[in-house]
PDB file of C-alpha atoms in Angstrom:
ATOM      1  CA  UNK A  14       0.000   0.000   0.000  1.00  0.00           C
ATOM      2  CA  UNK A  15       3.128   1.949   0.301  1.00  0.00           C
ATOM      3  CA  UNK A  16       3.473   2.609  -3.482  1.00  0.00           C
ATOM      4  CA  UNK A  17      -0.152   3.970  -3.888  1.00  0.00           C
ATOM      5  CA  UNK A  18       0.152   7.370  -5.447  1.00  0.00           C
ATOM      6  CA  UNK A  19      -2.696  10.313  -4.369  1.00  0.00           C
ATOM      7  CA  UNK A  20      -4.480  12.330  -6.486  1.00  0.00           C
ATOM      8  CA  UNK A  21      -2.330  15.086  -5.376  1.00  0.00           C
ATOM      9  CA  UNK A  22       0.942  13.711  -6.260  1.00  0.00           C
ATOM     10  CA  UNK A  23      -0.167  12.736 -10.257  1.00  0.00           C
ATOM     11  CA  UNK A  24       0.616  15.551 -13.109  1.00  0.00           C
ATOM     12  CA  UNK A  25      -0.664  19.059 -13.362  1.00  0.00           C
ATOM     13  CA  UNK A  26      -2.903  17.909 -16.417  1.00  0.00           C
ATOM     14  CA  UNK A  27      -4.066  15.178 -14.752  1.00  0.00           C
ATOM     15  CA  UNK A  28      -5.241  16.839 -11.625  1.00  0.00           C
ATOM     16  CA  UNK A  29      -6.372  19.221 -13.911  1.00  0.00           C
ATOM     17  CA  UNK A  30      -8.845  17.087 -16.388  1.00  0.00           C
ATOM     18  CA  UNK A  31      -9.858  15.165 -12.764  1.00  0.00           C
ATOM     19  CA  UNK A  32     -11.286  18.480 -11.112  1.00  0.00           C
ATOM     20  CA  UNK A  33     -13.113  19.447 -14.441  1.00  0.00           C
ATOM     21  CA  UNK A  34     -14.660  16.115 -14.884  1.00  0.00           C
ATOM     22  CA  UNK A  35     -15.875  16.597 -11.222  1.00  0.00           C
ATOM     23  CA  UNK A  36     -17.431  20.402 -12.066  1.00  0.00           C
ATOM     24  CA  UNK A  37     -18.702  18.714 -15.272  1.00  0.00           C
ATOM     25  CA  UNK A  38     -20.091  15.764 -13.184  1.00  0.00           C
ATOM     26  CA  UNK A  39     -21.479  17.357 -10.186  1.00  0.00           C
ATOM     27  CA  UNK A  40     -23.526  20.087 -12.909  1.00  0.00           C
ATOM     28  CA  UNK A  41     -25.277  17.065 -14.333  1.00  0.00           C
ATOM     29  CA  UNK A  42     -25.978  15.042 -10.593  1.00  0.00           C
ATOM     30  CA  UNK A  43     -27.340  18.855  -9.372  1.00  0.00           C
ATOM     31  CA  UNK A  44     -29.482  19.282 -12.742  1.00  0.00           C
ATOM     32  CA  UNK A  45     -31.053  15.867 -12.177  1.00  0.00           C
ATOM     33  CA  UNK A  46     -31.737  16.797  -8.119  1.00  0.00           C
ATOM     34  CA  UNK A  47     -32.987  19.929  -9.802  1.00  0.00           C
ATOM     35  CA  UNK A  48     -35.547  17.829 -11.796  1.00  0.00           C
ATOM     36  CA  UNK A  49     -36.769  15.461  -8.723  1.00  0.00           C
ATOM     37  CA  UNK A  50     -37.808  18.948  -7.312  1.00  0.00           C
ATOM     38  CA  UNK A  51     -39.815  20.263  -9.662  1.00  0.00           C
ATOM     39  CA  UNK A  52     -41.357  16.569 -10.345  1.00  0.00           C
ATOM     40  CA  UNK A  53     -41.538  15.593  -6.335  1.00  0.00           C
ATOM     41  CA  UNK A  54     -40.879  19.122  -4.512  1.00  0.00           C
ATOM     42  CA  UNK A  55     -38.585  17.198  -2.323  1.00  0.00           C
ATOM     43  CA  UNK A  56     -41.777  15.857  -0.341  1.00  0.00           C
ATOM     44  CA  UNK A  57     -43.213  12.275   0.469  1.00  0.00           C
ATOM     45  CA  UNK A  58     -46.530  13.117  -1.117  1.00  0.00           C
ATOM     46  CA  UNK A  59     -45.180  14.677  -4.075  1.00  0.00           C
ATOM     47  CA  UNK A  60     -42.872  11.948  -4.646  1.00  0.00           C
ATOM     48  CA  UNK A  61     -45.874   8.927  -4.033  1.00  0.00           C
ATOM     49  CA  UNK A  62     -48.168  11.429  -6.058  1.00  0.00           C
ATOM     50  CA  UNK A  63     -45.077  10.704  -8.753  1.00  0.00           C
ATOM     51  CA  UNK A  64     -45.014   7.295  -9.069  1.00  0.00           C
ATOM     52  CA  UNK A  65     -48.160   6.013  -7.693  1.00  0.00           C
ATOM     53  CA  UNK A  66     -50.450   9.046  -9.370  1.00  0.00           C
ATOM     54  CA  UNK A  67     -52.822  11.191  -7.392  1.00  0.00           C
ATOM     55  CA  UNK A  68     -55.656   9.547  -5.520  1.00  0.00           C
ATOM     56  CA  UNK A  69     -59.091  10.543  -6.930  1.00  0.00           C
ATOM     57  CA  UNK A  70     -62.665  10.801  -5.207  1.00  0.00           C
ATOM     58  CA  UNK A  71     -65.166  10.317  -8.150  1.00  0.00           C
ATOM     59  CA  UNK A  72     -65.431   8.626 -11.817  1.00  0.00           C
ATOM     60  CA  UNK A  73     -65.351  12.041 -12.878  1.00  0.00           C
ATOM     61  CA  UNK A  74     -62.228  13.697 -11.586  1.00  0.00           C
ATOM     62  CA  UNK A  75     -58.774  13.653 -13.873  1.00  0.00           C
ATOM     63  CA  UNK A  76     -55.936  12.605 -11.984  1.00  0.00           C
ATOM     64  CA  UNK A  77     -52.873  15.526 -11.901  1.00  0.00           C
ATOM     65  CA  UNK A  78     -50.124  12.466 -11.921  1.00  0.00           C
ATOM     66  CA  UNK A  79     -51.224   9.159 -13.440  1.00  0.00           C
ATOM     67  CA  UNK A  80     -49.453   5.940 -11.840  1.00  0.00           C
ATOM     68  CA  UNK A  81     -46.439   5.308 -13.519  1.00  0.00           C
ATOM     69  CA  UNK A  82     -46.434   2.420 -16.076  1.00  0.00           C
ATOM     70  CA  UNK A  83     -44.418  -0.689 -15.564  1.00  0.00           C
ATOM     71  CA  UNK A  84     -42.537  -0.130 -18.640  1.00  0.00           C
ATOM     72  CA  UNK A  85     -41.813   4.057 -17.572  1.00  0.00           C
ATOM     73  CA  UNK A  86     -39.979   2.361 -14.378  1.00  0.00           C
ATOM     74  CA  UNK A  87     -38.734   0.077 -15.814  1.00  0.00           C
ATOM     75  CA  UNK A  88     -36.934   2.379 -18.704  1.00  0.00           C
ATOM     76  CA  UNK A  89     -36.046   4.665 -15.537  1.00  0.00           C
ATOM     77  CA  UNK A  90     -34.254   2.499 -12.913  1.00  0.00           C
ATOM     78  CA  UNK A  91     -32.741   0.720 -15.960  1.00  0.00           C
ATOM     79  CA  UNK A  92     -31.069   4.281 -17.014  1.00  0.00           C
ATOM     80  CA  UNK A  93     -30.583   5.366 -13.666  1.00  0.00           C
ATOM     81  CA  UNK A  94     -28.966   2.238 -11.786  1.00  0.00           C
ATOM     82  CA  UNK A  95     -26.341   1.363 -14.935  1.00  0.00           C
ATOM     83  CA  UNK A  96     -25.749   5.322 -15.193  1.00  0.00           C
ATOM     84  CA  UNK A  97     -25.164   5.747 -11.304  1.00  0.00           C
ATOM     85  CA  UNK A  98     -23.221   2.684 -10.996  1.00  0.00           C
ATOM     86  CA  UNK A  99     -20.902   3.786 -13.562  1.00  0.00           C
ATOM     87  CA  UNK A 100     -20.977   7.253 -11.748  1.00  0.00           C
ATOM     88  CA  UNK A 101     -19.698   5.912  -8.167  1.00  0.00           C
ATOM     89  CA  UNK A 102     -17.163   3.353  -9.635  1.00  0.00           C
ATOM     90  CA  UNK A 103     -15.815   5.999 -10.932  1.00  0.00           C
ATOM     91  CA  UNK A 104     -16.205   8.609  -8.325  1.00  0.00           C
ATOM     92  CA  UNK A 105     -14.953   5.808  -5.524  1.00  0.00           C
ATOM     93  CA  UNK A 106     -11.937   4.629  -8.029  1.00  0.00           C
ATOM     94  CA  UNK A 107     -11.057   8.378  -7.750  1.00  0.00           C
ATOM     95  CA  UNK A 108     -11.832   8.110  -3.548  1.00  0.00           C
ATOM     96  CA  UNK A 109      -9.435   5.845  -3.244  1.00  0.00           C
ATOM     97  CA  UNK A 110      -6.448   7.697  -4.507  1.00  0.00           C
ATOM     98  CA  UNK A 111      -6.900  10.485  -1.901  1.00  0.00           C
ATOM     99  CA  UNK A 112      -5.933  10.873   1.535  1.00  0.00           C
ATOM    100  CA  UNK A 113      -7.865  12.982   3.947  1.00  0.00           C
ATOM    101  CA  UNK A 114     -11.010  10.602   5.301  1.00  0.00           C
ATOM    102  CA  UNK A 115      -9.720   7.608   6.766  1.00  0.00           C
ATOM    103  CA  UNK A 116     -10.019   4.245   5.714  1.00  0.00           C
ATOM    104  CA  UNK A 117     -12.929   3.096   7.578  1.00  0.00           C
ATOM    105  CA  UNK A 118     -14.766   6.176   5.963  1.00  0.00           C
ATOM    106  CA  UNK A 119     -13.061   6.562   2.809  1.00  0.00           C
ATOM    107  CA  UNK A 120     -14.947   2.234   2.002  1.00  0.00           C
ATOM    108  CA  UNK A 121     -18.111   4.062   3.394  1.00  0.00           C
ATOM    109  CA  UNK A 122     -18.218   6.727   0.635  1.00  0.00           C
ATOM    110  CA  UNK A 123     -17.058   4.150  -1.654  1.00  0.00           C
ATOM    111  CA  UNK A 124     -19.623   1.442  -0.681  1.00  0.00           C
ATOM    112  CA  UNK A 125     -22.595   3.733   0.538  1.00  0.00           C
ATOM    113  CA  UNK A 126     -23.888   5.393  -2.602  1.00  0.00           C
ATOM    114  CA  UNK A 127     -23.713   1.941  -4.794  1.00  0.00           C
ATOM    115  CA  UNK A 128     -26.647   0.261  -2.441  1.00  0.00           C
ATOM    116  CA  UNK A 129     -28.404   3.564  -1.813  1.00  0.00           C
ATOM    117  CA  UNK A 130     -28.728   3.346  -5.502  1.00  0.00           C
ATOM    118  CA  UNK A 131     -30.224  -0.007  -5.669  1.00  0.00           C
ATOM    119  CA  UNK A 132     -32.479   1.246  -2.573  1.00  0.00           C
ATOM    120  CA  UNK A 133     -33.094   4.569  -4.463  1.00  0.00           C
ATOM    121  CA  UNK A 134     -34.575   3.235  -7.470  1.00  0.00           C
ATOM    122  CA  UNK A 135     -35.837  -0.012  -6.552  1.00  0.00           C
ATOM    123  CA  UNK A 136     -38.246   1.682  -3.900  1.00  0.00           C
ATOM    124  CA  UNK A 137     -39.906   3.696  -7.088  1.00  0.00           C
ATOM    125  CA  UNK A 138     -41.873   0.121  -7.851  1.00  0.00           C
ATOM    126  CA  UNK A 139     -42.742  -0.222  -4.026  1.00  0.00           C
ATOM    127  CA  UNK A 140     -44.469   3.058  -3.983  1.00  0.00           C
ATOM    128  CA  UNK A 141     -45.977   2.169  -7.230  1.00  0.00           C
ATOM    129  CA  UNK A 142     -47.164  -1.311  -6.379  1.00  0.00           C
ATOM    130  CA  UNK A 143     -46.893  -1.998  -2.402  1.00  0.00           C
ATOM    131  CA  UNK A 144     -47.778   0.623  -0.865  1.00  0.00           C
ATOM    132  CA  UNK A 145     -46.989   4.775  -1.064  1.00  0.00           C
ATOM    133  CA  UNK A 146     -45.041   4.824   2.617  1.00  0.00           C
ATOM    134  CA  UNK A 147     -41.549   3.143   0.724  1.00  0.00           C
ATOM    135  CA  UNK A 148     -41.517   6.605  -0.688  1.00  0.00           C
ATOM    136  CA  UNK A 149     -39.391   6.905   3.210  1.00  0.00           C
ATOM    137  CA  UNK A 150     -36.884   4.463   1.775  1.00  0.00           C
ATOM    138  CA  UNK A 151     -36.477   6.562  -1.263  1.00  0.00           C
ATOM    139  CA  UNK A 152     -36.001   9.648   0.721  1.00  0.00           C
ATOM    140  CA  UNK A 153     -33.817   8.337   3.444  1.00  0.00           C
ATOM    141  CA  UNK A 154     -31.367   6.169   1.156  1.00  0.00           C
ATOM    142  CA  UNK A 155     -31.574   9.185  -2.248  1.00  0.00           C
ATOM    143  CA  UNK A 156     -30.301  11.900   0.666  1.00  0.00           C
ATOM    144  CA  UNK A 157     -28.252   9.511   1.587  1.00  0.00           C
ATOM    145  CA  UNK A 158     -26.316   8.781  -2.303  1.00  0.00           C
ATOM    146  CA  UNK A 159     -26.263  12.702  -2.899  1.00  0.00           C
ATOM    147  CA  UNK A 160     -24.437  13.724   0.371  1.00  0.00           C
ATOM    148  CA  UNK A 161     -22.216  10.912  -0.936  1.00  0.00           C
ATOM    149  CA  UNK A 162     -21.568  12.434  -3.862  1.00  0.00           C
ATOM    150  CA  UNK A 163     -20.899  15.831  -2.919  1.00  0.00           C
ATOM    151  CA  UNK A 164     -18.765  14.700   0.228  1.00  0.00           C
ATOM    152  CA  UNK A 165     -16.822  12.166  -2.667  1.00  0.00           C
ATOM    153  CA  UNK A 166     -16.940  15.307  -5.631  1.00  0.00           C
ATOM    154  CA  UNK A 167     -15.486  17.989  -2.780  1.00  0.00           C
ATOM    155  CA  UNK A 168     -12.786  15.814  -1.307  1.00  0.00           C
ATOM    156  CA  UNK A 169     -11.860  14.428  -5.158  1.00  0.00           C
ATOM    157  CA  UNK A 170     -11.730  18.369  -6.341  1.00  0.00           C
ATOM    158  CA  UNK A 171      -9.658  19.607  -3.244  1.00  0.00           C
ATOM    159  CA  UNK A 172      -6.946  17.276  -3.815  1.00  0.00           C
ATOM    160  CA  UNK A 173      -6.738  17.282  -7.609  1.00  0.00           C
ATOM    161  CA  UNK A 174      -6.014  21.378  -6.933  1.00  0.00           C
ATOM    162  CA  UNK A 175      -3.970  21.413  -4.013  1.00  0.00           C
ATOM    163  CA  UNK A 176      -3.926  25.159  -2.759  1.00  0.00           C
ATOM    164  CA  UNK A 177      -0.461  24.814  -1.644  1.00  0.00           C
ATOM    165  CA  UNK A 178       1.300  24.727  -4.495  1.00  0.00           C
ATOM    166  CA  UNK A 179      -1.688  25.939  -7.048  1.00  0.00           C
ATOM    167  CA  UNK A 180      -2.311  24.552 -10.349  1.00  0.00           C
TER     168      UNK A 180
END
């Protein structure tokens, strides 16, 4: 373990192209927490209202949200759970090579995000189909994956531009 090099110790370019794929990468996770918003407004009921549609009281009244179909959850936690996974691989490859959690935290932020996003997305059919309350599990376990990206996407960016010696 001796031999590991840190982000921090690799060439200017390097660090350089790291901490713009990071800007680039944490725009697009922050545009896509932008969209849950306006979809979900960050609530439980606006998120079961999302995938399970709007309860109605009469034949005659038009649902706001319809339920989600199968195939619309499917074609989203397909997307989302390849595109994540990719994502944190990444983002916990690039983890590893730094040096200021420790180790017992550093596997944490590596580990953490991967399940939260099988939680995350796999919870969307248990609102849909169960019953609306999972929409807790997709709360809990999608705050959960985004802190770990920002706390992974700050550390990675601090030590690919080390303020000590600049860029």
């Amino acid at each position: 373990m001796t031999n590991i090099k840190y982000i921090r110790t690799l060439p200017r370019d390097l660090r350089i192209l790291i901490a713009v794929f990071v800007i680039v990468l944490t725009l697009g996770v922050t545009i896509g927490l932008i969209y849950v918003g306006i979809n979900t407004d960050y609530t439980p009921s606006g998120t079961q209202s999302f995938y399970a549609g709007d309860q109605v009281s009469s034949d005659f009244e038009i649902p706001e949200q319809y339920p989600k179909s199968l195939e619309g959850l499917l074609l989203t936690t397909h997307t989302h759970i390849i595109a994540f996974a990719i994502i944190f691989l990444i983002m916990g490859g690039l983890l590893f090579f730094t040096n200021i959690l420790h180790k017992k935290w550093k596997l944490f932020f590596m580990i953490e995000p991967l399940i939260s996003t099988l939680i995350t997305f796999g919870s969307f059919f248990a609102i849909r189909y169960i019953h609306p309350n999972f929409v807790y599990f997709t709360m809990v376990s999608g705050v959960l994956m985004y802190v770990s990206f920002y706390v992974m996407a700050i550390i990675i960016f601090r030590e690919s531009i080390p303020l000590q010696n600049g860029i």
